[in-house]
Amino acid sequence: MPKMKTKSGAKKRFTLTGTGKIKRKHAFKSHILTKKTTKQKRNLTHATLVSSADMNRVKDMLNL
């Protein structure tokens, strides 16, 4: 049986932390930023962790 391939889109978007959690960036930070407040844009800058509800799906895409 051939090796499982990692989804290349997921490979670019998610990173694994040292403790095994998966880190992601926020959406809504690329364009149409004039109507968003400075606070909104600042809070979208920081990375966050993938929620537990999505964890299994992301792990399948990354073959973890």
Short mmCIF file of C-alpha atoms in Angstrom, two decimals:
data_model
loop_
_atom_site.label_atom_id
_atom_site.label_comp_id
_atom_site.label_asym_id
_atom_site.label_seq_id
_atom_site.Cartn_x
_atom_site.Cartn_y
_atom_site.Cartn_z
CA MET A 1 0.00 0.00 0.00
CA PRO A 2 1.41 3.44 -0.92
CA LYS A 3 2.21 6.10 1.63
CA MET A 4 -0.53 8.53 2.63
CA LYS A 5 0.05 11.99 1.19
CA THR A 6 -0.34 15.14 3.28
CA LYS A 7 -2.86 17.66 1.92
CA SER A 8 -0.65 20.44 0.57
CA GLY A 9 -3.13 23.19 1.50
CA ALA A 10 -3.18 22.02 5.11
CA LYS A 11 0.61 21.72 5.14
CA LYS A 12 0.86 25.45 4.37
CA ARG A 13 -1.78 26.58 6.87
CA PHE A 14 -1.15 24.60 10.06
CA THR A 15 1.91 24.14 12.27
CA LEU A 16 2.47 21.68 15.07
CA THR A 17 3.52 22.98 18.49
CA GLY A 18 5.98 21.22 20.75
CA THR A 19 3.18 19.88 22.95
CA GLY A 20 1.28 18.37 20.02
CA LYS A 21 -1.35 21.08 19.56
CA ILE A 22 -2.03 22.54 16.12
CA LYS A 23 -1.62 26.25 15.49
CA ARG A 24 -3.50 28.28 12.86
CA LYS A 25 -3.89 31.87 11.70
CA HIS A 26 -7.11 33.90 11.84
CA ALA A 27 -9.18 34.58 8.73
CA PHE A 28 -10.57 37.99 7.64
CA LYS A 29 -7.19 39.76 7.67
CA SER A 30 -6.34 40.06 3.96
CA HIS A 31 -8.61 42.73 2.43
CA ILE A 32 -11.64 44.96 3.14
CA LEU A 33 -9.83 46.17 6.26
CA THR A 34 -11.06 49.79 6.26
CA LYS A 35 -14.36 48.98 7.93
CA LYS A 36 -12.68 46.90 10.65
CA THR A 37 -11.52 48.59 13.82
CA THR A 38 -7.88 48.70 14.85
CA LYS A 39 -8.68 46.39 17.76
CA GLN A 40 -10.29 43.83 15.43
CA LYS A 41 -7.28 43.85 13.11
CA ARG A 42 -4.84 43.59 16.01
CA ASN A 43 -6.69 40.61 17.51
CA LEU A 44 -6.75 38.85 14.13
CA THR A 45 -2.95 39.15 13.90
CA HIS A 46 -2.22 36.65 16.67
CA ALA A 47 -2.19 32.93 15.94
CA THR A 48 -4.55 30.62 17.80
CA LEU A 49 -5.02 26.89 18.30
CA VAL A 50 -7.32 24.64 16.30
CA SER A 51 -10.47 23.86 18.28
CA SER A 52 -11.03 20.38 19.65
CA ALA A 53 -14.04 19.91 17.33
CA ASP A 54 -11.81 20.34 14.25
CA MET A 55 -8.73 18.57 15.61
CA ASN A 56 -9.45 15.12 14.13
CA ARG A 57 -10.16 16.55 10.66
CA VAL A 58 -6.95 18.56 10.65
CA LYS A 59 -4.92 15.59 11.91
CA ASP A 60 -6.31 13.47 9.06
CA MET A 61 -5.28 16.13 6.54
CA LEU A 62 -1.78 16.28 8.02
CA ASN A 63 -1.54 12.48 8.52
CA LEU A 64 -0.72 12.77 12.22
#
